[in-house]
mmCIF file of C-alpha atoms and ligand atoms in Angstrom:
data_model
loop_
_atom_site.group_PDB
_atom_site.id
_atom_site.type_symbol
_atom_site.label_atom_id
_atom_site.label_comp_id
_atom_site.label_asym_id
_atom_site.label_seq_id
_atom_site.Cartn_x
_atom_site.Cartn_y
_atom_site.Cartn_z
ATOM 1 C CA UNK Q 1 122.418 54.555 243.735
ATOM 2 C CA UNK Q 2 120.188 52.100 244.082
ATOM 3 C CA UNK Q 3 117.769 51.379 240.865
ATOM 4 C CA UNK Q 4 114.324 52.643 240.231
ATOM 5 C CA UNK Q 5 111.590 49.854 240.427
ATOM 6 C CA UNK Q 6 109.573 48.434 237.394
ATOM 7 C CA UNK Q 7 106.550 48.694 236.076
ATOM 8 C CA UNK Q 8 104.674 47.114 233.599
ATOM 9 C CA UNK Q 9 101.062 47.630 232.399
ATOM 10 C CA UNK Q 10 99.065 47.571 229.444
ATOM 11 C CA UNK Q 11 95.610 47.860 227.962
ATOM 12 C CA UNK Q 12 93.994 45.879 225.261
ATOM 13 C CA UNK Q 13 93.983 47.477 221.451
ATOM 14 C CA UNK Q 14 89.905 47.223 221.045
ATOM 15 C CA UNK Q 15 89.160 50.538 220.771
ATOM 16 C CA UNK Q 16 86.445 52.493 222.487
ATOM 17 C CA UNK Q 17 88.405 53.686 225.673
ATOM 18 C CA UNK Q 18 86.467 54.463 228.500
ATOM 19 C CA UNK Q 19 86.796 56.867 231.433
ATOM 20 C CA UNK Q 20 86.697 53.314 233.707
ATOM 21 C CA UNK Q 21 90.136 52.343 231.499
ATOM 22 C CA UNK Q 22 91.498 56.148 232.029
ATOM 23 C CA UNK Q 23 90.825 56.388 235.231
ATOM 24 C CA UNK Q 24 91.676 53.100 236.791
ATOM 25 C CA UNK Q 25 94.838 52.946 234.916
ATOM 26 C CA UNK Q 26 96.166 55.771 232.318
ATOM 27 C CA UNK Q 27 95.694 58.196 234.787
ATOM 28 C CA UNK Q 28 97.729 56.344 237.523
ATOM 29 C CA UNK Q 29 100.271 55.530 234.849
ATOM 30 C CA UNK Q 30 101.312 59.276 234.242
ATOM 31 C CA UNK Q 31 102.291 59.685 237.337
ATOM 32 C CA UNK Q 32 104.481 56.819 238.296
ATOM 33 C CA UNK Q 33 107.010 57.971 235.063
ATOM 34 C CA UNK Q 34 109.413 60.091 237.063
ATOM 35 C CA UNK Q 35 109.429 57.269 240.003
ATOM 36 C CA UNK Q 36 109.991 54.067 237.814
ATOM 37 C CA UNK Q 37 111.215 52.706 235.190
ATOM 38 C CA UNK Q 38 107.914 51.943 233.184
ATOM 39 C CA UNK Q 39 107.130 49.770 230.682
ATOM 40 C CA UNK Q 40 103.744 50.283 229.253
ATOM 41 C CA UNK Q 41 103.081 47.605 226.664
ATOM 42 C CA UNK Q 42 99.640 47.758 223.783
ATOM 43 C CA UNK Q 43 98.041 44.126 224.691
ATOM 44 C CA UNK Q 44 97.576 43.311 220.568
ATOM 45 C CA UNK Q 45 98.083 39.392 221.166
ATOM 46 C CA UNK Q 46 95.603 39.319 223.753
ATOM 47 C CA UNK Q 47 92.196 41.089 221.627
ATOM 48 C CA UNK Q 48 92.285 37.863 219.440
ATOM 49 C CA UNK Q 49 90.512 35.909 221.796
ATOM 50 C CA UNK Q 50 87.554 37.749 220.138
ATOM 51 C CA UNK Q 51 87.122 37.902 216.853
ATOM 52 C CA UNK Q 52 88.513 41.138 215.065
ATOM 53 C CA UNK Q 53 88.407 42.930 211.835
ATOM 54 C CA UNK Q 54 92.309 42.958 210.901
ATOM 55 C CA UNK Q 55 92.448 46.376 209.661
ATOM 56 C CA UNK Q 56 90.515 47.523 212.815
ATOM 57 C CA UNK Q 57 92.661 46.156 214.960
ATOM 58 C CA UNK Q 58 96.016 47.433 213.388
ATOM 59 C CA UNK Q 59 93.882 50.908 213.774
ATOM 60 C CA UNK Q 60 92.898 50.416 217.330
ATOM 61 C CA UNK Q 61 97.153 49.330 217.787
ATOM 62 C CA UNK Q 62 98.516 53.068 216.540
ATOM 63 C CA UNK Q 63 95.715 54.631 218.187
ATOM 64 C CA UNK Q 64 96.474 53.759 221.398
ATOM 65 C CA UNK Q 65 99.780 54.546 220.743
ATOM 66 C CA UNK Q 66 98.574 57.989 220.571
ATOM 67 C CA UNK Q 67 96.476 57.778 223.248
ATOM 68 C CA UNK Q 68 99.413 56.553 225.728
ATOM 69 C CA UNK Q 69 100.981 59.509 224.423
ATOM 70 C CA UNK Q 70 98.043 62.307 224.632
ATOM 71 C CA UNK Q 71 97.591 61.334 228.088
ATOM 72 C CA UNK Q 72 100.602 62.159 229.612
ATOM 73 C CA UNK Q 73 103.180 59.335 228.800
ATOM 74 C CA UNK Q 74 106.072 60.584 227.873
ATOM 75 C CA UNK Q 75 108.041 58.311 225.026
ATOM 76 C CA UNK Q 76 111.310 59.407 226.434
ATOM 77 C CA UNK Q 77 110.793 58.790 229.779
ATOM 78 C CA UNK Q 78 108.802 55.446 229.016
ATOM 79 C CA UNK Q 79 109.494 52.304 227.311
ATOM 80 C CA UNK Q 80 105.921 51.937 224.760
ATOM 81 C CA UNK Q 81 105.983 49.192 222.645
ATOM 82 C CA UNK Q 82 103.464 46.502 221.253
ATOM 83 C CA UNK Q 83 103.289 43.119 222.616
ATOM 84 C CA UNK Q 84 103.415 41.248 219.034
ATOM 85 C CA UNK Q 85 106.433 42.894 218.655
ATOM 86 C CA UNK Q 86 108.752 41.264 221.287
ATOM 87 C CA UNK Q 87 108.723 37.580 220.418
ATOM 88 C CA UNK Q 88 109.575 36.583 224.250
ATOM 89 C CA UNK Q 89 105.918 37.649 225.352
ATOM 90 C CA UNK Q 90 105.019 34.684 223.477
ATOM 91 C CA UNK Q 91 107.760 31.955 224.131
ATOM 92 C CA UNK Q 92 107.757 32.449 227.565
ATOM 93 C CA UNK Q 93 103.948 32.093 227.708
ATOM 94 C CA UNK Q 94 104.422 28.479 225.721
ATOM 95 C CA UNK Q 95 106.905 27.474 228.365
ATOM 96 C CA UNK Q 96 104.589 28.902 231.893
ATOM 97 C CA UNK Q 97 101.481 27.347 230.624
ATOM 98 C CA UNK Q 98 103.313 24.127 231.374
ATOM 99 C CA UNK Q 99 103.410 24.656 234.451
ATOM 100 C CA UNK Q 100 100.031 26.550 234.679
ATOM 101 C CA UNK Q 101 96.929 24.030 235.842
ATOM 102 C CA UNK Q 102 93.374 23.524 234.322
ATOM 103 C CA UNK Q 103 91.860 23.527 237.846
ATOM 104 C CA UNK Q 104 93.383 27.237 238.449
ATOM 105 C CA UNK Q 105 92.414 29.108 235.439
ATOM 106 C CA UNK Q 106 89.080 28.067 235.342
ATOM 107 C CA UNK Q 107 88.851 29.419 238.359
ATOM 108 C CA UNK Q 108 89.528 33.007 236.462
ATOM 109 C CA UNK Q 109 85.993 35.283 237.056
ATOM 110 C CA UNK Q 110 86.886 37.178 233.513
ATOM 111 C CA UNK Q 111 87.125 33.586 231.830
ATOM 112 C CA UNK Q 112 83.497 32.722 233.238
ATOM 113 C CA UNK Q 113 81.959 36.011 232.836
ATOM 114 C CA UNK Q 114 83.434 35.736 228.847
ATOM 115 C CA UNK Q 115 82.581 31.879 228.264
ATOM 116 C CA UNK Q 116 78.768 33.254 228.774
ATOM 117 C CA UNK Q 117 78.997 36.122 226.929
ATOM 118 C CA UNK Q 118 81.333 34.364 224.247
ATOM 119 C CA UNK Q 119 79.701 30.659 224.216
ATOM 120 C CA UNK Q 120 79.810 30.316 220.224
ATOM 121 C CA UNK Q 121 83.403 31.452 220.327
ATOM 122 C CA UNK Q 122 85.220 29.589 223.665
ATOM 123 C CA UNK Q 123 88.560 28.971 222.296
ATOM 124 C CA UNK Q 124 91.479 28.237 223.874
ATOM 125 C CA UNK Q 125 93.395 31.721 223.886
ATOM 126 C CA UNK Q 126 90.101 33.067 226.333
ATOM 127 C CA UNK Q 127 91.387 30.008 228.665
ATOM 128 C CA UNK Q 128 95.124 31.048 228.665
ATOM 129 C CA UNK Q 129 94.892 34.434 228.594
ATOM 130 C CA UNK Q 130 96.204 35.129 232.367
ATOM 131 C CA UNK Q 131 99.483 32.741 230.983
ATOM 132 C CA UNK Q 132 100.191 35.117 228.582
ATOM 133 C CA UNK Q 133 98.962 38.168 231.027
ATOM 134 C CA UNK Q 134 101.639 36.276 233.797
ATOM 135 C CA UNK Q 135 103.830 36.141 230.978
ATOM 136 C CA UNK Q 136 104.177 40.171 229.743
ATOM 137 C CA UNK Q 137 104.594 40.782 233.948
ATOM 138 C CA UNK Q 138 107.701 38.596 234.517
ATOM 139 C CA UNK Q 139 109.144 38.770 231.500
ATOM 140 C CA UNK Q 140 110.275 42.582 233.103
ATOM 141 C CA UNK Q 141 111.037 41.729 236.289
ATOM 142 C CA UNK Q 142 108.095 44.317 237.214
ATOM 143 C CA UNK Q 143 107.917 45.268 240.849
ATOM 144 C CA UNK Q 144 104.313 46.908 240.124
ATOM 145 C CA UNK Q 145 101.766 46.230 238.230
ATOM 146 C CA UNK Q 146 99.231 49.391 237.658
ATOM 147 C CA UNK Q 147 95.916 47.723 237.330
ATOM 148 C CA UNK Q 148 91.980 48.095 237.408
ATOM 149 C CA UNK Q 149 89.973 46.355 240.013
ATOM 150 C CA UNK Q 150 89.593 43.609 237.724
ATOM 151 C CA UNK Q 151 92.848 42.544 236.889
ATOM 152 C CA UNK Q 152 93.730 41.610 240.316
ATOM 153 C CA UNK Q 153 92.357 37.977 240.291
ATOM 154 C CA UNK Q 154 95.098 38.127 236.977
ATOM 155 C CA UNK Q 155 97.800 39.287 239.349
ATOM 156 C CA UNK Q 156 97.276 36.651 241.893
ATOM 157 C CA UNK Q 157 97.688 33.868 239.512
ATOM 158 C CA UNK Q 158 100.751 35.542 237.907
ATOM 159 C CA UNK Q 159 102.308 35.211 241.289
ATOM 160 C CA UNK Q 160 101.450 31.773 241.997
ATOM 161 C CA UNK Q 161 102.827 30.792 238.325
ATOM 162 C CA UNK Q 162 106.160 32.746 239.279
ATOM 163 C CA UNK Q 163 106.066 30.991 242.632
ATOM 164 C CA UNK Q 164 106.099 27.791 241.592
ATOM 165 C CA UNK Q 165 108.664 28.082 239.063
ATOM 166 C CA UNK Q 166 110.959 29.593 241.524
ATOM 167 C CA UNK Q 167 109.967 26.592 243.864
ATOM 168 C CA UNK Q 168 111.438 23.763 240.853
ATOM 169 C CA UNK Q 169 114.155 25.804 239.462
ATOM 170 C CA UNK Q 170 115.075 28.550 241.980
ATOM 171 C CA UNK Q 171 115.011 31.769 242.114
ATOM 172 C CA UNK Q 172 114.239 33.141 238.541
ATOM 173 C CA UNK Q 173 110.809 35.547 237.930
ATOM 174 C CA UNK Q 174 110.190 38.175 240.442
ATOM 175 C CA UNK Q 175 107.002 38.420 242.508
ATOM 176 C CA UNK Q 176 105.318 41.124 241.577
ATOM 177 C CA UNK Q 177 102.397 43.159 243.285
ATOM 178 C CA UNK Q 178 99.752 44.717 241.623
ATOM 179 C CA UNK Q 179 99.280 48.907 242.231
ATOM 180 C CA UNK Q 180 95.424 49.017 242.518
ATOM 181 C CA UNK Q 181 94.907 52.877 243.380
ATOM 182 C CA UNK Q 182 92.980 53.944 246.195
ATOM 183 C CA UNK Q 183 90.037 55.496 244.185
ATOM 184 C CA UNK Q 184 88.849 55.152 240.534
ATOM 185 C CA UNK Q 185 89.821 51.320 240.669
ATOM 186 C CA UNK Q 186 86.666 50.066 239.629
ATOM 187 C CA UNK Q 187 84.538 53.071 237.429
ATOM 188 C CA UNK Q 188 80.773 52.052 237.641
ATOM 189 C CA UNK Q 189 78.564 52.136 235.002
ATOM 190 C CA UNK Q 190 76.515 55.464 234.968
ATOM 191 C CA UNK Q 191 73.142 53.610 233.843
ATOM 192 C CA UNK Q 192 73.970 50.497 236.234
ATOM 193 C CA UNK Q 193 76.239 51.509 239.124
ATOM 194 C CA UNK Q 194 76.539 48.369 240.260
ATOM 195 C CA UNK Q 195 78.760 46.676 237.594
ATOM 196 C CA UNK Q 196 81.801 48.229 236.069
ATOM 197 C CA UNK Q 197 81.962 50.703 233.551
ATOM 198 C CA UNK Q 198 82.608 48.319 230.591
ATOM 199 C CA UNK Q 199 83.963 48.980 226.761
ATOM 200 C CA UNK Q 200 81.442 45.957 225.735
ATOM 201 C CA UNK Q 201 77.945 47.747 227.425
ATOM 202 C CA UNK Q 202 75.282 48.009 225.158
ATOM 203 C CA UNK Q 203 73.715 50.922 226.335
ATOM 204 C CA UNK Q 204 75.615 53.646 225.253
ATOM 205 C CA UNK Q 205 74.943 55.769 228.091
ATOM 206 C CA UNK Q 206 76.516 53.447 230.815
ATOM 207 C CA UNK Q 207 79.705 54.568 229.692
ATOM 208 C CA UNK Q 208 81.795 57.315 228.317
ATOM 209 C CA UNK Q 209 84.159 57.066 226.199
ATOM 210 C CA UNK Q 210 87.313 58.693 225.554
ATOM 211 C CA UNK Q 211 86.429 60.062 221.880
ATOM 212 C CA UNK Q 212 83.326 61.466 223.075
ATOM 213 C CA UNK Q 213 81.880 65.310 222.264
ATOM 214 C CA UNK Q 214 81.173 67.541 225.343
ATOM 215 C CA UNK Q 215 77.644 67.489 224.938
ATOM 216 C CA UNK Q 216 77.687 63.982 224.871
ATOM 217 C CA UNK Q 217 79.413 64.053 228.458
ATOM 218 C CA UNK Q 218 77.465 66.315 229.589
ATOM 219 C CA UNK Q 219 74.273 64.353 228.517
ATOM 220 C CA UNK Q 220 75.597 61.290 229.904
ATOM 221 C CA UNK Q 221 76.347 62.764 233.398
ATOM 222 C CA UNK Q 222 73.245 64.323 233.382
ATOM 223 C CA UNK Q 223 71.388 60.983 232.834
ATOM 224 C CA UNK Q 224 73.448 58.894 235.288
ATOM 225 C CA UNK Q 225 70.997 57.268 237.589
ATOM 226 C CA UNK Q 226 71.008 58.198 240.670
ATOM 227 C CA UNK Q 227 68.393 57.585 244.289
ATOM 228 C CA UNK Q 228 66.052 59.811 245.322
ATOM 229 C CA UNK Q 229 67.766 61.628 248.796
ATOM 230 C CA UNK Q 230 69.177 64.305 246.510
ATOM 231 C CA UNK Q 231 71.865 64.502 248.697
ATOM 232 C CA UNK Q 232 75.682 64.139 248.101
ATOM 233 C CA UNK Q 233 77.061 61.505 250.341
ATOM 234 C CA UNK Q 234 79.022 58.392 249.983
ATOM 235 C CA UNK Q 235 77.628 55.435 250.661
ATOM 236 C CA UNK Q 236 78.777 52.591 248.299
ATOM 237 C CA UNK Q 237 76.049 50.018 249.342
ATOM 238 C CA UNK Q 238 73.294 52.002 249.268
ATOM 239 C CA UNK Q 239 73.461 54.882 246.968
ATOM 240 C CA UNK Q 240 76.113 53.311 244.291
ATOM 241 C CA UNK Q 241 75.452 55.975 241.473
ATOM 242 C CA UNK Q 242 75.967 58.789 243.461
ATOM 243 C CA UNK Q 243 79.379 57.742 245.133
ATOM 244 C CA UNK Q 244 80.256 56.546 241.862
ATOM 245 C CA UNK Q 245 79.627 60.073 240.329
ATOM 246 C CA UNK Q 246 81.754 61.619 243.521
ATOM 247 C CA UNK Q 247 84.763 58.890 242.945
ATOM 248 C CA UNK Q 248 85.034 60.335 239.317
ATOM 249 C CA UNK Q 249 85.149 64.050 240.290
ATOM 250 C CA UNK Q 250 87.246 62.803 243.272
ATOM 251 C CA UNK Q 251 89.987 61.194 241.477
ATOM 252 C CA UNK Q 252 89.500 64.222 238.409
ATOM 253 C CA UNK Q 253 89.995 67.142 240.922
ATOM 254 C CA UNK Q 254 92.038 64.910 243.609
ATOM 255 C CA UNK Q 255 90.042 65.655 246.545
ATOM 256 C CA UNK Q 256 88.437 63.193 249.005
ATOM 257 C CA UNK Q 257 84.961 61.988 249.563
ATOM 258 C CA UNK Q 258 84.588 64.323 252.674
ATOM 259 C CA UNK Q 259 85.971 67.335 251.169
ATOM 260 C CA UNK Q 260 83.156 66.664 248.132
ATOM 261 C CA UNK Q 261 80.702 65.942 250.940
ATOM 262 C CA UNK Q 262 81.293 69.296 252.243
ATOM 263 C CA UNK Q 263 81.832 71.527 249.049
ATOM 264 C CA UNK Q 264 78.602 69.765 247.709
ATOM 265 C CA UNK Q 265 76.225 70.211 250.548
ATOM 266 C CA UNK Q 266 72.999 71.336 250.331
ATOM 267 C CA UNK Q 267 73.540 71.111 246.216
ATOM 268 C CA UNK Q 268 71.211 68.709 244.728
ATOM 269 C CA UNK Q 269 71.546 65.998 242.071
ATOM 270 C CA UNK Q 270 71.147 67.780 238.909
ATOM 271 C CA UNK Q 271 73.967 71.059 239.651
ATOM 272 C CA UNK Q 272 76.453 67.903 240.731
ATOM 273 C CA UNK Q 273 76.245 66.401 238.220
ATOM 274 C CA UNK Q 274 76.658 68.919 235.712
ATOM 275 C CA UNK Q 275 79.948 69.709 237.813
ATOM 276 C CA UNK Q 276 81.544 65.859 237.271
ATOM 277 C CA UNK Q 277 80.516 66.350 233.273
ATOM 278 C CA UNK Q 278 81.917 69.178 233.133
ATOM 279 C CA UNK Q 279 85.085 68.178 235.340
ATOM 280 C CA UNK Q 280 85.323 64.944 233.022
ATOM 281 C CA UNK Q 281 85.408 67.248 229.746
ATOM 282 C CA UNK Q 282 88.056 69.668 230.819
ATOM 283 C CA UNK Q 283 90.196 66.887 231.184
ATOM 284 C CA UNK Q 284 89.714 64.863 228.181
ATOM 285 C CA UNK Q 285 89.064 67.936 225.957
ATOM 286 C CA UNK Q 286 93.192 68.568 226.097
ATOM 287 C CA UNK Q 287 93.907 65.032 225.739
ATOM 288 C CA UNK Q 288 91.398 64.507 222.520
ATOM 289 C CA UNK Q 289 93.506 67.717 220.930
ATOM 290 C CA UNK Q 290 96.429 66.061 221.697
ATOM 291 C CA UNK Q 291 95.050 62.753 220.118
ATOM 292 C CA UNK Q 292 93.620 64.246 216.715
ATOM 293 C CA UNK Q 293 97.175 65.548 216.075
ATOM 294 C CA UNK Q 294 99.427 62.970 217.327
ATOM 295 C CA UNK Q 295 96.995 60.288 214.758
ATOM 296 C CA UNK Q 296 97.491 62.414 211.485
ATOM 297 C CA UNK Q 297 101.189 61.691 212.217
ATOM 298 C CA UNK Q 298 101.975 57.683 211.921
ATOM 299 C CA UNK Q 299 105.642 58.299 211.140
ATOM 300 C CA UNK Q 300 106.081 59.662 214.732
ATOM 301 C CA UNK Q 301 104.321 56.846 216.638
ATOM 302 C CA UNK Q 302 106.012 54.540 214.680
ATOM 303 C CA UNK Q 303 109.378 56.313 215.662
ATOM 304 C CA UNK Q 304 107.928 55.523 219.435
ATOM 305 C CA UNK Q 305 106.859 52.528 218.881
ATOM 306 C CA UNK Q 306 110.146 51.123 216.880
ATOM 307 C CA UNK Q 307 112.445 52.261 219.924
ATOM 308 C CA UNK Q 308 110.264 50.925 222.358
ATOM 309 C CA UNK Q 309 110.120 47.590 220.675
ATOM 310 C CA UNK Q 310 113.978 47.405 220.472
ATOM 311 C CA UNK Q 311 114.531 48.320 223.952
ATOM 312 C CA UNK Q 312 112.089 45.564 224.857
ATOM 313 C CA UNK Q 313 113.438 42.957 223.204
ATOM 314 C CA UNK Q 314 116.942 43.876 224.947
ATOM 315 C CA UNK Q 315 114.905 43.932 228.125
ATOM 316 C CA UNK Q 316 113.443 40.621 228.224
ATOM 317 C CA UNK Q 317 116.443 38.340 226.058
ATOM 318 C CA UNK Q 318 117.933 37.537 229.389
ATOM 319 C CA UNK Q 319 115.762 36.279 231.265
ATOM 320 C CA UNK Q 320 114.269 33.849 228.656
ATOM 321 C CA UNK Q 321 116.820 32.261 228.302
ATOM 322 C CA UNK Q 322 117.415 31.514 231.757
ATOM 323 C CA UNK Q 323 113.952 29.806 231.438
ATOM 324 C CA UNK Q 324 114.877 28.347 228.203
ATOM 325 C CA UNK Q 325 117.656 26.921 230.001
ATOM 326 C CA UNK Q 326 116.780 25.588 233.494
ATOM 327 C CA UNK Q 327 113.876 23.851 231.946
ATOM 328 C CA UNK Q 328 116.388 22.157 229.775
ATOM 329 C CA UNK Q 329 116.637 23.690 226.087
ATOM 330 C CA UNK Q 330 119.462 23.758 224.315
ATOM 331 C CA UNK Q 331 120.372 27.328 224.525
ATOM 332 C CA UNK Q 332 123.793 28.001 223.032
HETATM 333 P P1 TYM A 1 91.788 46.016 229.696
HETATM 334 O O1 TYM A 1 92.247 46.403 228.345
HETATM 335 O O2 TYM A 1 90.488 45.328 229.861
HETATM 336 O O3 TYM A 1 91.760 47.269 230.660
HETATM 337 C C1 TYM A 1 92.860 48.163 230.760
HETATM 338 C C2 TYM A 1 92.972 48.716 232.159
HETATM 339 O O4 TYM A 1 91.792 49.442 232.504
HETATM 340 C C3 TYM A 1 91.300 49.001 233.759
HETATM 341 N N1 TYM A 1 89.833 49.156 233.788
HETATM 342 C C4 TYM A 1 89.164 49.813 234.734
HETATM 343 N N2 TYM A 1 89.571 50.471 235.830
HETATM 344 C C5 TYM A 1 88.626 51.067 236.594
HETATM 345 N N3 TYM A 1 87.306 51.028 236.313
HETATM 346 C C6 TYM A 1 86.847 50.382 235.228
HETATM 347 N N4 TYM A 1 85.539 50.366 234.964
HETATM 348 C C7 TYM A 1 87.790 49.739 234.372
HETATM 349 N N5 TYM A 1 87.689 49.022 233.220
HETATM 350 C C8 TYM A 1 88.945 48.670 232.882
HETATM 351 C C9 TYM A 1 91.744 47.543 233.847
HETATM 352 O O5 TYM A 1 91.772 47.084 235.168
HETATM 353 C C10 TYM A 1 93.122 47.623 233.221
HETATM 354 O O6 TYM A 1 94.097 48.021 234.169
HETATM 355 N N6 TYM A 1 94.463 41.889 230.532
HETATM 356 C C11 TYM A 1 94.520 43.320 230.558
HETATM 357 C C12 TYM A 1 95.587 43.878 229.626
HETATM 358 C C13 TYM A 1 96.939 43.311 229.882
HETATM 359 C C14 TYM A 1 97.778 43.629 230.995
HETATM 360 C C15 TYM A 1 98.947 42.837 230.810
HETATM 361 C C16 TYM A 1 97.642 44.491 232.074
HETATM 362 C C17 TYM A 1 97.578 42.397 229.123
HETATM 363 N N7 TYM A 1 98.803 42.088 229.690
HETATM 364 C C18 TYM A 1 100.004 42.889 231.735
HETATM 365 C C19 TYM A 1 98.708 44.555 232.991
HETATM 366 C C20 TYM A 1 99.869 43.745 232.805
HETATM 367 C C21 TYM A 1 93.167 43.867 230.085
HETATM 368 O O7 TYM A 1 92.438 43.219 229.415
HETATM 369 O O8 TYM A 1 92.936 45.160 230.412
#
């Protein structure tokens, strides 16, 4: 029988989901568990480029734990474990930023974007983040790579870092591809369609969040700028808040932009989108419920957690030290 493929993904322990992070990845995620043999890691070592309240961050660890878990990931079916607790993550990253160059990661769009947002706080961990991003991907041999939009620059430079070790040492890391889905790969923002939907926005109403009420959906979708043609039609260029309201009920009710096109015309602005609110809170009513009882029980998602770790650090012993010892350690 020949073996399932891997994946590995993960999403940063900050906090504040939003519907951009659900939709461009969780979502995508639940589906691939049957298929592959998943590894779906919470990115704790990589939030400390920014500074972060320690007990917040332990918080934000266990509750996406839970959130993994409310969303469809099943612990049984999927390996879930946190990055600070498989030691290779961060020896292998040592090792590949060695052979990682200035030129290329300053290159990174995130790192710019960040080094103006973060200019009294540019340390060296916002520089080598893709090396340790690179790092959690070959580690697992992953075939795929469920990602955002935005992470693909990150692929592309986890390839060329695996590319060029194989090129000194011979074959060792796999080359793996990223799994961009077709829609919901880059969420807009609802009060500026034309950048992503963003944890970080300041206006509260660009994004929705995970944890939010009903009526705050529903007031969100309701305000989500739109043009003035009151008329449901994708056209990314020049109406972006519209087709960004149809990708969302799109990828929600799985249906394509012509079949919205057609069970939305001659419906105006305002009944649509009440329908995508409303769309948006059915789903992430059940998961919520699902979320407020998995969190009153930390003994359980430490259960997951513990067994994930472990079958981690199994996962990845190997193949350090088959880095460890072409680049000339003393392994043994
Ligand atoms: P993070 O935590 O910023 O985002 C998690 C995932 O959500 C996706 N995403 C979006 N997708 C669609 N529309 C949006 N508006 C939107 N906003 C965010 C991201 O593309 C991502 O897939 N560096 C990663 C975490 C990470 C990782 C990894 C991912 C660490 N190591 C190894 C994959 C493999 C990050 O910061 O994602």
């Amino acid at each position: 029988m020949e073996s399932k493929k891997i994946i590995l993904s993960g999403i940063q322990a900050t906090g504040n989901l939003t519907l951009g992070n659900y939709l461009g990845a969780l979502n995508n995620w639940t589906q691939m568990q049957d298929k592959y043999d998943c590894y779906y890691m919470i990115a704790d070592l990589h939030t400390l480029t920014v500074r972060r309240n320690p007990e917040e961050l332990r918080k934000n660890t266990l509750s996406l734990i839970a959130l993994y878990i409310a969303a469809g990931l099943d612990p049984k079916k999927n390996t879930i474990f946190i990055q600070s607790h498989v030691p290779a993550h961060s020896q292998l990253s040592w090792i590949l930023n060695c052979y990682t160059y200035m030129g290329e990661l300053s290159r990174m769009t995130q790192y710019k974007d960040k080094a103006t947002k973060h200019p009294d706080n540019l340390n060296s961990g916002l520089f080598n983040y893709p090396v340790l991003m690179a790092s959690d991907i070959l580690l697992y041999n992953a075939d795929l790579v469920p990602v955002g939009e935005d992470q693909r620059q990150h692929l592309e430079i986890t390839r060329d870092i695996a590319e060029r070790f194989n090129s000194i040492y011979g074959e060792t890391f796999k080359i793996p591809k990223a799994y961009v889905g077709k829609d919901g790969a880059r969420i807009m923002g609802l009060q500026d369609p034309t950048s992503k939907m963003s944890k970080s926005a300041e206006n509260e109403l660009d994004k929705v969040l995970l944890t939010d009420t009903p009526e705050l959906i529903i007031k969100k979708f309701k305000k989500a700028i739109t043009d003035s043609e009151n008329k449901v039609k994708y056209d990314k260029e020049n109406k972006p808040g519209i087709s960004n309201l149809m990708v969302i009920y799109g990828v929600i009710k799985n249906k394509s932009m012509d079949e919205i096109e057609k069970e939305f015309d001659g419906v105006g602005y305002g009944d649509f989108k009440k329908t995508v609110g409303e769309a948006v809170v059915e789903r992430l009513i059940p998961m919520q419920e699902r979320y407020n009882e998995l969190i009153n029980e930390p003994e359980k998602l430490k259960a997951i957690y513990q067994q994930g770790d472990k079958r981690a650090i199994v996962k990845t012993a190997d193949l350090l030290k088959e880095v460890y010892r072409k680049v000339g350690l003393v392994v043994d």
